[in-house]
mmCIF file with all atom_site columns, C-alpha atoms in Angstrom:
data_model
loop_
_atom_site.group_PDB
_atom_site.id
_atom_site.type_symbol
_atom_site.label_atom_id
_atom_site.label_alt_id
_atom_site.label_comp_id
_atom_site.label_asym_id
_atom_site.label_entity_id
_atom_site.label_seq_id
_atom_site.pdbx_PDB_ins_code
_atom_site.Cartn_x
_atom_site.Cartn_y
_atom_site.Cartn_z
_atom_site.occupancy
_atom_site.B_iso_or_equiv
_atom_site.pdbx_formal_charge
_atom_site.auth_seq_id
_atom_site.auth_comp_id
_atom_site.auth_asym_id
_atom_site.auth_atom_id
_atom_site.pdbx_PDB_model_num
ATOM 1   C CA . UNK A 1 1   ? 0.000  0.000  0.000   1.00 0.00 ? 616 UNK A CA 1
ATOM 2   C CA . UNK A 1 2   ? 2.957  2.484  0.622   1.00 0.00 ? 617 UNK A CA 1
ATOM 3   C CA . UNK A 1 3   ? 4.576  1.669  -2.164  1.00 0.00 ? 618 UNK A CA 1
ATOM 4   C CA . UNK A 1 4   ? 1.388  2.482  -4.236  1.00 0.00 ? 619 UNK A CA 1
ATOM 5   C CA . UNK A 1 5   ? 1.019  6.332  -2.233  1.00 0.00 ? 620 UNK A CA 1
ATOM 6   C CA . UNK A 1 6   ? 5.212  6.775  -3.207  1.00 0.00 ? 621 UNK A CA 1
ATOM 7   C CA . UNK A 1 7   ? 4.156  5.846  -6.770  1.00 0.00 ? 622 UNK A CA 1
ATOM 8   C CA . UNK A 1 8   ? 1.360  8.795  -6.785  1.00 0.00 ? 623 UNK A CA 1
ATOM 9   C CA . UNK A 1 9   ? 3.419  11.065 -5.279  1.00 0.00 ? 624 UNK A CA 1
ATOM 10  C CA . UNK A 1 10  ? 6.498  10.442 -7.816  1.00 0.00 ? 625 UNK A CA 1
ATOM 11  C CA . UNK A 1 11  ? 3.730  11.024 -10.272 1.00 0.00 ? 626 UNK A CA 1
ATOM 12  C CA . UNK A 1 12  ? 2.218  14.074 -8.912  1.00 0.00 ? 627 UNK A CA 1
ATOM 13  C CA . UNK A 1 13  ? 5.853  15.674 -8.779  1.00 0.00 ? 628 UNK A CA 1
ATOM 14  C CA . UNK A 1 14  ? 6.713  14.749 -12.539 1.00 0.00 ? 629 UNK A CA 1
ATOM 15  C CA . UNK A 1 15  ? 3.047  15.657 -13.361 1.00 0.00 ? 630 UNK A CA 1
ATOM 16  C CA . UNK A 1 16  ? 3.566  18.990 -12.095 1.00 0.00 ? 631 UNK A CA 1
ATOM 17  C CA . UNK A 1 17  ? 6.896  19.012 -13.269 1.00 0.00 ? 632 UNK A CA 1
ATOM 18  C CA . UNK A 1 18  ? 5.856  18.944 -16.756 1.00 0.00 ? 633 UNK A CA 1
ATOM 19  C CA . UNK A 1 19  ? 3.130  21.912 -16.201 1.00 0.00 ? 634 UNK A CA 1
ATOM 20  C CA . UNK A 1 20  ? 5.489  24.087 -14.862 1.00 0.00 ? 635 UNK A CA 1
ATOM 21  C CA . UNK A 1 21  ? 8.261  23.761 -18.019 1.00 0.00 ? 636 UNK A CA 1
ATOM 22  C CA . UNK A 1 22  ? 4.991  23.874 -20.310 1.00 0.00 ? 637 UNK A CA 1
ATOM 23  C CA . UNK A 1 23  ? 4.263  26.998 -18.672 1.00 0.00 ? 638 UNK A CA 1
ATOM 24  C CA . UNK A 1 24  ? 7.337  28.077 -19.231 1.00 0.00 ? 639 UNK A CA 1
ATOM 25  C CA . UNK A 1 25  ? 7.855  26.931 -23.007 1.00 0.00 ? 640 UNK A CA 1
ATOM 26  C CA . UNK A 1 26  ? 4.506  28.632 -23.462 1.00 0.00 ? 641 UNK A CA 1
ATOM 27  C CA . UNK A 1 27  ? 5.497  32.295 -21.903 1.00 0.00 ? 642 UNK A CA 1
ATOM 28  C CA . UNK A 1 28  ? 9.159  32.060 -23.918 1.00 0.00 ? 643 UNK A CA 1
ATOM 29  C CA . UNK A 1 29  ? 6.921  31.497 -27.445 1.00 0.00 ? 644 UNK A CA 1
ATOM 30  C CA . UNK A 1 30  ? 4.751  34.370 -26.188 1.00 0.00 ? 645 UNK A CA 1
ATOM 31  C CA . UNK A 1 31  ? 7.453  36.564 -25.828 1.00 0.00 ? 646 UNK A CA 1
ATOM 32  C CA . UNK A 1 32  ? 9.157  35.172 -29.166 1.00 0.00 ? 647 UNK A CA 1
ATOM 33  C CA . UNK A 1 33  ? 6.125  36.225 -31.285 1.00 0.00 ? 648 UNK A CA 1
ATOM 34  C CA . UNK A 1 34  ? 5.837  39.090 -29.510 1.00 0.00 ? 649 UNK A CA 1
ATOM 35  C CA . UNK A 1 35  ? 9.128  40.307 -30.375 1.00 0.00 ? 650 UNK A CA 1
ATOM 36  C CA . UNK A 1 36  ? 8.958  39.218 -33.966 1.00 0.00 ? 651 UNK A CA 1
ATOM 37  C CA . UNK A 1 37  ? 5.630  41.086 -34.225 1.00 0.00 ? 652 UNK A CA 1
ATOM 38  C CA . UNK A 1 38  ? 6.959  43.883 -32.296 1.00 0.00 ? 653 UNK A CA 1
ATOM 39  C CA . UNK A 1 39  ? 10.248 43.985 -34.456 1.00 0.00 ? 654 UNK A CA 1
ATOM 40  C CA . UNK A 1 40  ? 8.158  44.009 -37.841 1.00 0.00 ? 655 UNK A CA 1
ATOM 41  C CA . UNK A 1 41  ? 5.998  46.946 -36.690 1.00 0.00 ? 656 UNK A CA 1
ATOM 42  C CA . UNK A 1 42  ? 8.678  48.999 -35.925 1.00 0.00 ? 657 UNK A CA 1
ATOM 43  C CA . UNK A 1 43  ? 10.436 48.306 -38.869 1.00 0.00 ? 658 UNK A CA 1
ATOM 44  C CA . UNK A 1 44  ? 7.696  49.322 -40.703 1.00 0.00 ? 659 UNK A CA 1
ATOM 45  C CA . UNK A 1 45  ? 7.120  52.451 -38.713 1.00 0.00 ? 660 UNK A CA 1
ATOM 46  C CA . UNK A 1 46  ? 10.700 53.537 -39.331 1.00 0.00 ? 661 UNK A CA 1
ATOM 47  C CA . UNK A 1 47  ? 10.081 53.829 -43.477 1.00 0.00 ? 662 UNK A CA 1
ATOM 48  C CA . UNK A 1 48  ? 6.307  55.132 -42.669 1.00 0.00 ? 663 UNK A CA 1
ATOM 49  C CA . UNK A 1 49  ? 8.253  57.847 -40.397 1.00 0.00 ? 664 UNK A CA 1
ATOM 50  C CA . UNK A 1 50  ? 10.704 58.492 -42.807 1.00 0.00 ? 665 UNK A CA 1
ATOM 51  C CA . UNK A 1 51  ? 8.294  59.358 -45.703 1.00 0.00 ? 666 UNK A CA 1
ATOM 52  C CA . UNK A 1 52  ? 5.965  61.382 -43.585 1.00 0.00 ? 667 UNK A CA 1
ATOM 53  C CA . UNK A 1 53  ? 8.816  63.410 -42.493 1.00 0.00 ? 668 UNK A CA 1
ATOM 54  C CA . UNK A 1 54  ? 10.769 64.011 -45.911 1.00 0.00 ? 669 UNK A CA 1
ATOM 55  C CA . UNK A 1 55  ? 6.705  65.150 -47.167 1.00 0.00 ? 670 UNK A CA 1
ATOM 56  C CA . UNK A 1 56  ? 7.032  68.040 -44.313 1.00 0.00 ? 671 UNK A CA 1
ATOM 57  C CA . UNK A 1 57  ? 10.257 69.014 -45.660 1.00 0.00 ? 672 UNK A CA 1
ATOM 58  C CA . UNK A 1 58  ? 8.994  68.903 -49.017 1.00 0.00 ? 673 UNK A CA 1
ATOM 59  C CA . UNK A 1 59  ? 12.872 67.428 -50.002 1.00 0.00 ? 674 UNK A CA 1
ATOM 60  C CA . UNK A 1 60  ? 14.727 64.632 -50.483 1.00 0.00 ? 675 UNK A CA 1
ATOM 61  C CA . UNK A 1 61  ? 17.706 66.355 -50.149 1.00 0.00 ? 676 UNK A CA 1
ATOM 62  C CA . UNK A 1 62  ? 17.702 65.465 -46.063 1.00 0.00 ? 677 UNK A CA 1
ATOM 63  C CA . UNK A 1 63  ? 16.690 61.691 -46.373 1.00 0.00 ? 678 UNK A CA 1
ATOM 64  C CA . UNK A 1 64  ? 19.759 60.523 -45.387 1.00 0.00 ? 679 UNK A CA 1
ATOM 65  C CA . UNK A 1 65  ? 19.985 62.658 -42.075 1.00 0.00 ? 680 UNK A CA 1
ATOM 66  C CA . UNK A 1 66  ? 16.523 62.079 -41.253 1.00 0.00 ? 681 UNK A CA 1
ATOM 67  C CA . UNK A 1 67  ? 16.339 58.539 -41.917 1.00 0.00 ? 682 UNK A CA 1
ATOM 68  C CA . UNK A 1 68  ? 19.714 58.443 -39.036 1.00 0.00 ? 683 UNK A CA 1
ATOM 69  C CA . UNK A 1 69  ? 17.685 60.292 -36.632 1.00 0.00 ? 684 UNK A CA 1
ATOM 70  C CA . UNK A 1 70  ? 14.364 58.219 -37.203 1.00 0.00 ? 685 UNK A CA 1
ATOM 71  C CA . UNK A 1 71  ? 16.604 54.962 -37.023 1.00 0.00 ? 686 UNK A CA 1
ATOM 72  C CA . UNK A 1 72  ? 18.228 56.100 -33.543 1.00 0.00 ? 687 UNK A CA 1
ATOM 73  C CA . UNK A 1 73  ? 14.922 56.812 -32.145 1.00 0.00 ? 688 UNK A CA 1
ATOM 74  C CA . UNK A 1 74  ? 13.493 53.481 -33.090 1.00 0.00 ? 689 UNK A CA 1
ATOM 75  C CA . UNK A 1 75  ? 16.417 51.734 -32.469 1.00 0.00 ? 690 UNK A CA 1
ATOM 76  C CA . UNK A 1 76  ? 16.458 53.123 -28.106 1.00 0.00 ? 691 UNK A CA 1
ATOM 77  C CA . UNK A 1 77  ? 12.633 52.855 -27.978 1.00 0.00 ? 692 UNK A CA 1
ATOM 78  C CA . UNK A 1 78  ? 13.258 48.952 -29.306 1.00 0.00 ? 693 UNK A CA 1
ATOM 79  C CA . UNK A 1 79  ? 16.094 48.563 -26.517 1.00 0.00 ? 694 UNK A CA 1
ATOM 80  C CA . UNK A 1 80  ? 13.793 50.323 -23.657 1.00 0.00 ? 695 UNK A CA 1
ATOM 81  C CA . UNK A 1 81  ? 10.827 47.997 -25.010 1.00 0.00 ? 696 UNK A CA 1
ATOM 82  C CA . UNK A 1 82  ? 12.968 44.955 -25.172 1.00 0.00 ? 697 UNK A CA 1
ATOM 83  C CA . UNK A 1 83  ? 14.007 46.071 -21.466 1.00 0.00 ? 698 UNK A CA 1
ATOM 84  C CA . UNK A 1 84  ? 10.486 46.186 -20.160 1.00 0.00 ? 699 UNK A CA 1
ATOM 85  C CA . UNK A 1 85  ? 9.428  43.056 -22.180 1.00 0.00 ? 700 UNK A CA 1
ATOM 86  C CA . UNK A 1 86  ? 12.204 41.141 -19.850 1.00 0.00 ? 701 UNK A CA 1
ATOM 87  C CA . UNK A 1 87  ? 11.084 42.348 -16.835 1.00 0.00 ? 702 UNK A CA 1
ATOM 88  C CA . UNK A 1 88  ? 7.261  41.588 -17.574 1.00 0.00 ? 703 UNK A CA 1
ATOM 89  C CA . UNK A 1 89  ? 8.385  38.040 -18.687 1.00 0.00 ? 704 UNK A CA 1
ATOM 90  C CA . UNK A 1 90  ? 10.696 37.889 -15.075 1.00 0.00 ? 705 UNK A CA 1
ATOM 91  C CA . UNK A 1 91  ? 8.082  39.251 -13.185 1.00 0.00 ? 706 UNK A CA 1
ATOM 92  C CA . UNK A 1 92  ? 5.310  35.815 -14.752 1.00 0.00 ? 707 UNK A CA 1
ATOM 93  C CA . UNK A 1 93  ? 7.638  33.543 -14.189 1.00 0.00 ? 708 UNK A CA 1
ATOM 94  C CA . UNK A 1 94  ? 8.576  34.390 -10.631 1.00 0.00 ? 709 UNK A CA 1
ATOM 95  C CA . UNK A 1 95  ? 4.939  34.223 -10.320 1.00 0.00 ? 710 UNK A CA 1
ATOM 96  C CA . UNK A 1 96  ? 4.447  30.840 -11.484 1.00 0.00 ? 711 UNK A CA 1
ATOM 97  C CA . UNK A 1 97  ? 6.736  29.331 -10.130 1.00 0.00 ? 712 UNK A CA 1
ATOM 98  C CA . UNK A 1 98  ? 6.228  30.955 -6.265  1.00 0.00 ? 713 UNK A CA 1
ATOM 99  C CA . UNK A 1 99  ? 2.002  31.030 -6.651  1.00 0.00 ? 714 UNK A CA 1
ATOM 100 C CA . UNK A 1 100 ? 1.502  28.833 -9.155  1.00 0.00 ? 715 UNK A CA 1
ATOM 101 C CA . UNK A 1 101 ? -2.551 29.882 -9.519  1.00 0.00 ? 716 UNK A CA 1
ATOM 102 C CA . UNK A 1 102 ? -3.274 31.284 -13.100 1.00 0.00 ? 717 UNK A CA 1
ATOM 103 C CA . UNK A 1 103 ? -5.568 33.758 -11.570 1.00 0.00 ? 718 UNK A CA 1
ATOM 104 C CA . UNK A 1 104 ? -2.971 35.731 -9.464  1.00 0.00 ? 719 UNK A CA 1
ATOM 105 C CA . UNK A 1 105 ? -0.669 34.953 -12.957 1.00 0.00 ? 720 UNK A CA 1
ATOM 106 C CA . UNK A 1 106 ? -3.664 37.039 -14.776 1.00 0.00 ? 721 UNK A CA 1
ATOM 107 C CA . UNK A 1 107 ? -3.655 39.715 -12.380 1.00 0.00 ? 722 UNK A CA 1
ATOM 108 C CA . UNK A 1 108 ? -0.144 39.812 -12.576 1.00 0.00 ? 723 UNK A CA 1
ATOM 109 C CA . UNK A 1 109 ? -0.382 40.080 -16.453 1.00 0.00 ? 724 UNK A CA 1
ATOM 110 C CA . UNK A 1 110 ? -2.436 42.879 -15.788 1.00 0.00 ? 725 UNK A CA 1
ATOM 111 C CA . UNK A 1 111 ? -0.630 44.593 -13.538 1.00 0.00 ? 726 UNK A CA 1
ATOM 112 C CA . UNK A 1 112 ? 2.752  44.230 -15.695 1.00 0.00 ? 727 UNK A CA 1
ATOM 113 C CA . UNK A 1 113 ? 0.493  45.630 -19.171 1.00 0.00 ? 728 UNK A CA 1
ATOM 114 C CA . UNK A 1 114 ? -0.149 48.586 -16.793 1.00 0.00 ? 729 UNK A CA 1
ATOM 115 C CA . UNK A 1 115 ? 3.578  49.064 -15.679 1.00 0.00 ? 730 UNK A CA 1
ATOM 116 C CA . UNK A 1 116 ? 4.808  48.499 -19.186 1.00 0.00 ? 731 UNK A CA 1
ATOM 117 C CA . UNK A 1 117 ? 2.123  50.986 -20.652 1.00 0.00 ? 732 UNK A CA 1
ATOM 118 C CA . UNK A 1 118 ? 3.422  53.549 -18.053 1.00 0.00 ? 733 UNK A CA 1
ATOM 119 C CA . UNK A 1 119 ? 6.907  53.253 -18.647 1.00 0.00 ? 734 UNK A CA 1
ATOM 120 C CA . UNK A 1 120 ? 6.452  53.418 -22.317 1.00 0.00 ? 735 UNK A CA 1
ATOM 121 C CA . UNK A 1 121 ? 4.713  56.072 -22.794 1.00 0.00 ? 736 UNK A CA 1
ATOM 122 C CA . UNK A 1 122 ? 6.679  57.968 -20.263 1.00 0.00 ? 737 UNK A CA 1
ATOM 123 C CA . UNK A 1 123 ? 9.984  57.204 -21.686 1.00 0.00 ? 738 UNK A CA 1
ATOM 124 C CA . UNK A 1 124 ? 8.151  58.055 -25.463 1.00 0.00 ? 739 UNK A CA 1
ATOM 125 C CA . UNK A 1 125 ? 7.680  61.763 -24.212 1.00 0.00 ? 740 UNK A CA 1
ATOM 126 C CA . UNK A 1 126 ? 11.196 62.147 -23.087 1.00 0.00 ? 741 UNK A CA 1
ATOM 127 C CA . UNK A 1 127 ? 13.075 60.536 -26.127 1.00 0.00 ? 742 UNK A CA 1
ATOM 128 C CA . UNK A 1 128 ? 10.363 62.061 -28.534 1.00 0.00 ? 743 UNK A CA 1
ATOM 129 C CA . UNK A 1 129 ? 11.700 65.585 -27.940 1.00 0.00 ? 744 UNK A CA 1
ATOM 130 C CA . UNK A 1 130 ? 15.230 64.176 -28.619 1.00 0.00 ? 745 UNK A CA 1
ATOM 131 C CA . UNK A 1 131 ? 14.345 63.165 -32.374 1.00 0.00 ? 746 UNK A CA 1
ATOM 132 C CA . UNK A 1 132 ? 12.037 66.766 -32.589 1.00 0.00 ? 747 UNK A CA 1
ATOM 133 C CA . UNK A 1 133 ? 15.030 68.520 -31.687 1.00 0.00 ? 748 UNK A CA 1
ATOM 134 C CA . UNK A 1 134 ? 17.729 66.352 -33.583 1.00 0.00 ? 749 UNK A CA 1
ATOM 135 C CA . UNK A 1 135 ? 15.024 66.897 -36.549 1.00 0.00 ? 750 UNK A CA 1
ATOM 136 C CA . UNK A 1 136 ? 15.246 70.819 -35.933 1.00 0.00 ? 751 UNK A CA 1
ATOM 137 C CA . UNK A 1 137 ? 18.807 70.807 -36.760 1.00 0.00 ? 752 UNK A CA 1
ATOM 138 C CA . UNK A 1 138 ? 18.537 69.079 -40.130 1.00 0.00 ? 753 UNK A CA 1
ATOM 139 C CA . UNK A 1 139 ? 15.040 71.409 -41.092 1.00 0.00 ? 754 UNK A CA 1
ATOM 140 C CA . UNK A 1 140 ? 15.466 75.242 -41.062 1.00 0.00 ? 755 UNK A CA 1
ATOM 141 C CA . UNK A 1 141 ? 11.931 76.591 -42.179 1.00 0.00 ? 756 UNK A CA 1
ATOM 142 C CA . UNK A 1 142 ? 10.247 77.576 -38.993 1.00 0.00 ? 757 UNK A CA 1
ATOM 143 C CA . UNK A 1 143 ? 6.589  75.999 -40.282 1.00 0.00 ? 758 UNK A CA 1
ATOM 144 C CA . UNK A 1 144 ? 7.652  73.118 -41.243 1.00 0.00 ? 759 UNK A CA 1
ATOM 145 C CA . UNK A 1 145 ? 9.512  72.771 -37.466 1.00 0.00 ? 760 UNK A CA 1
ATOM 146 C CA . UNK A 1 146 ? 5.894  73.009 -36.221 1.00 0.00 ? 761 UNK A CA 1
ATOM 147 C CA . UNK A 1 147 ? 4.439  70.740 -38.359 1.00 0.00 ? 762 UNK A CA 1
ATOM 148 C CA . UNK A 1 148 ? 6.990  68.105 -37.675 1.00 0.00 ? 763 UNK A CA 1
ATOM 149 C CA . UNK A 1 149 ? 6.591  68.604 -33.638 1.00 0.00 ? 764 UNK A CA 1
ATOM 150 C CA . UNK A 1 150 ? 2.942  68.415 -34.182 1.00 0.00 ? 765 UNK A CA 1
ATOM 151 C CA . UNK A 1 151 ? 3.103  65.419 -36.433 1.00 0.00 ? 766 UNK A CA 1
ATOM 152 C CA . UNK A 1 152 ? 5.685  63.492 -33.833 1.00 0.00 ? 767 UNK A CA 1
ATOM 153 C CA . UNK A 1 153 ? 4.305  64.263 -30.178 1.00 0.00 ? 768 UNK A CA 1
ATOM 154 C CA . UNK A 1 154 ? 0.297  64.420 -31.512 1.00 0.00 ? 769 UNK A CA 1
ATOM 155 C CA . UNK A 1 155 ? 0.352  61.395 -34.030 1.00 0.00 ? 770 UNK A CA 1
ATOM 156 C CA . UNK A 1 156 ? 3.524  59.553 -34.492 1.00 0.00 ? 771 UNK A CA 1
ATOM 157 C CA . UNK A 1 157 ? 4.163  59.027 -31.393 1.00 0.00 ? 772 UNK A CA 1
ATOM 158 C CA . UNK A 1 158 ? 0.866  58.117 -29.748 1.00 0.00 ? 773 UNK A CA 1
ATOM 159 C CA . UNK A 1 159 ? -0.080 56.006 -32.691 1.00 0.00 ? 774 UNK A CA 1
ATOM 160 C CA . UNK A 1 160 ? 3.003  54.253 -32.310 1.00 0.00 ? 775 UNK A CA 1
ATOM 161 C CA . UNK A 1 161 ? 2.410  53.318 -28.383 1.00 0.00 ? 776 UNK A CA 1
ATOM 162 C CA . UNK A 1 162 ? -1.302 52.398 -28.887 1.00 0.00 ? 777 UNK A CA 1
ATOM 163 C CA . UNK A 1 163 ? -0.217 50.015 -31.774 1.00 0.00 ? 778 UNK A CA 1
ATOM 164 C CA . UNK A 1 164 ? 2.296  48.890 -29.089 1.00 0.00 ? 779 UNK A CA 1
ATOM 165 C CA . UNK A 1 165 ? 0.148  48.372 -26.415 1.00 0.00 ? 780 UNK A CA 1
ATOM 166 C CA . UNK A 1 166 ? -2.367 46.745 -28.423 1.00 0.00 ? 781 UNK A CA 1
ATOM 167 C CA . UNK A 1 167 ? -0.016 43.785 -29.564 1.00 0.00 ? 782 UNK A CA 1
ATOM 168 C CA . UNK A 1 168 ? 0.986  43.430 -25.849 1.00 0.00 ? 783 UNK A CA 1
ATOM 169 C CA . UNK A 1 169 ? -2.274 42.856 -24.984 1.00 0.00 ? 784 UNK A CA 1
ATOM 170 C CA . UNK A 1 170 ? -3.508 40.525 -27.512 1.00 0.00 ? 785 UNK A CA 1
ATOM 171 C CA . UNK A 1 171 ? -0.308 38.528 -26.493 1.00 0.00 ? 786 UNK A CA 1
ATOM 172 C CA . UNK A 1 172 ? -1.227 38.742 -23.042 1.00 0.00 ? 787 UNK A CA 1
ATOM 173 C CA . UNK A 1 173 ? -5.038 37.430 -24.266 1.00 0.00 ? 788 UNK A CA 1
ATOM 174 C CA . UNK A 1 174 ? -3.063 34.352 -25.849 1.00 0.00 ? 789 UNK A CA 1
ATOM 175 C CA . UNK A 1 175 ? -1.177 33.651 -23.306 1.00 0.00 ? 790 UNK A CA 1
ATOM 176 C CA . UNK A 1 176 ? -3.449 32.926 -20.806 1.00 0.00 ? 791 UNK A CA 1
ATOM 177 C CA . UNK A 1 177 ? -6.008 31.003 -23.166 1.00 0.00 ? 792 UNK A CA 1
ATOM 178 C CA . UNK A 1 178 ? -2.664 28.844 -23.540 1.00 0.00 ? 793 UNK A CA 1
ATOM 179 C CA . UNK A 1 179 ? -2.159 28.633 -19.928 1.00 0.00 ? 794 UNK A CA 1
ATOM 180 C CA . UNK A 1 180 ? -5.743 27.813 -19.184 1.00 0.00 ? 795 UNK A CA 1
ATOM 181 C CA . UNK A 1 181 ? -5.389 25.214 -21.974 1.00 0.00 ? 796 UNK A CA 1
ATOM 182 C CA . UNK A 1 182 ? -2.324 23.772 -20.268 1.00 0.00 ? 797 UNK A CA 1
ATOM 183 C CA . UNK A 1 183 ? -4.020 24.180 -17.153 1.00 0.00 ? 798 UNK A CA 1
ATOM 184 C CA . UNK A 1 184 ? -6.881 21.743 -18.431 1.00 0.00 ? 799 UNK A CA 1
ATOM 185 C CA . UNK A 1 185 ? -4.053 18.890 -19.920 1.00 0.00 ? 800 UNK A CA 1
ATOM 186 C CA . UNK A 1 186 ? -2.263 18.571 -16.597 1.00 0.00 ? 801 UNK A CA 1
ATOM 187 C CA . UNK A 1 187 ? -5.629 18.144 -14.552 1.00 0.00 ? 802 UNK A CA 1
ATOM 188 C CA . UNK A 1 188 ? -6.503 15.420 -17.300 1.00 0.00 ? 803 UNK A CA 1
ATOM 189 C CA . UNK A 1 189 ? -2.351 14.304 -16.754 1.00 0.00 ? 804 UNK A CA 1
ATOM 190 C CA . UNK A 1 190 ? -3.202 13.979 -13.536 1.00 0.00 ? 805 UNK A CA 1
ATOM 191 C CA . UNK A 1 191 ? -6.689 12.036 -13.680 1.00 0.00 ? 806 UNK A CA 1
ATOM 192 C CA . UNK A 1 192 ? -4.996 9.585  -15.963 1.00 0.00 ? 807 UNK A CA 1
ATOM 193 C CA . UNK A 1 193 ? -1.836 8.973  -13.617 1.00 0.00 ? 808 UNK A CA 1
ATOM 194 C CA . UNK A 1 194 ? -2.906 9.061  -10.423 1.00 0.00 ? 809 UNK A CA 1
ATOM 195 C CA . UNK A 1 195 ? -6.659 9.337  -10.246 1.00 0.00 ? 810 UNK A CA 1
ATOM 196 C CA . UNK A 1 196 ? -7.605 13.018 -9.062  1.00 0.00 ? 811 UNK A CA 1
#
């Protein structure tokens, strides 16, 4: 009969075992299509940028400076994104592995979308006057000036963080219908094995 209870035990532990590295192979492809998706917006946003800035200069005389100051400003929001990404997907998997209860891991989801969505949009208004005023140096006409800090800090830049934000949160949706779903195989894992 003891031998039987050691048996269920040893199965209980691998059981959960597995769950935990599933729910851990699930966050990491999350985060992987996240980045991609992430990654292929912005790179699209940097030629979108580009053109929408060279039309308020009216020349293509200045592509190549303001195509170098578009590319630095994508390429440090990327790296402050990539940042915050990492500590969101720290911050889940401390939680999964201390609580391990997919309701305080949603909350925590939550809670790390909020954070993020702070951060980003805070560090967007800082670094967003860098590339206005980097752009001011390469464009001399006064009106055009105000029509490219209008067009960065009242479109560019707010479009950009709500397109963002909404691809964080549709990965966020994902990710817990996948942890729910692996939530469901290791109950059925477990009914199999040992009978709860």
């Amino acid at each position: 009969m003891n031998e039987s209870i050691d048996i269920k035990k040893q199965l209980e532990v691998k059981n959960k075992e597995i769950y935990m590295n599933k729910l851990n192979l699930d966050l990491d492809n999350n985060l992987e299509v996240l980045v991609l998706t992430i990654d292929n917006l912005l790179n699209y946003i940097t030629s979108d940028v580009t053109k929408k800035i060279i039309e308020i200069e009216e020349s293509f005389s200045l592509t190549e400076e303001i195509q170098d100051n578009v590319n630095k400003f994508i390429n440090i929001y990327r790296d402050n994104l990539m940042n915050l990404l990492e500590i969101k997907k720290n911050n889940l998997q401390n939680v999964l592995v201390i609580q391990d209860d997919l309701e305080i891991c949603r909350d925590n989801l939550n809670d790390n979308y909020l954070n993020l969505k702070n951060n980003l949009e805070d560090f967007s208004k800082e670094n967003i006057s860098s590339l206005v005023n980097d752009l001011k140096k390469v464009i001399e006409d006064s009106f055009k000036r105000k029509r490219l800090k209008d067009y960065l800090n009242n479109i560019f830049i707010i479009n950009l963080n709500k397109k963002i934000l909404d691809i964080i949160k549709n990965r966020d949706v994902i990710l817990m219908n996948t942890f729910n779903e692996t939530y469901l195989k290791y109950l059925e894992l477990n009914k199999n094995t040992v009978g709860v």
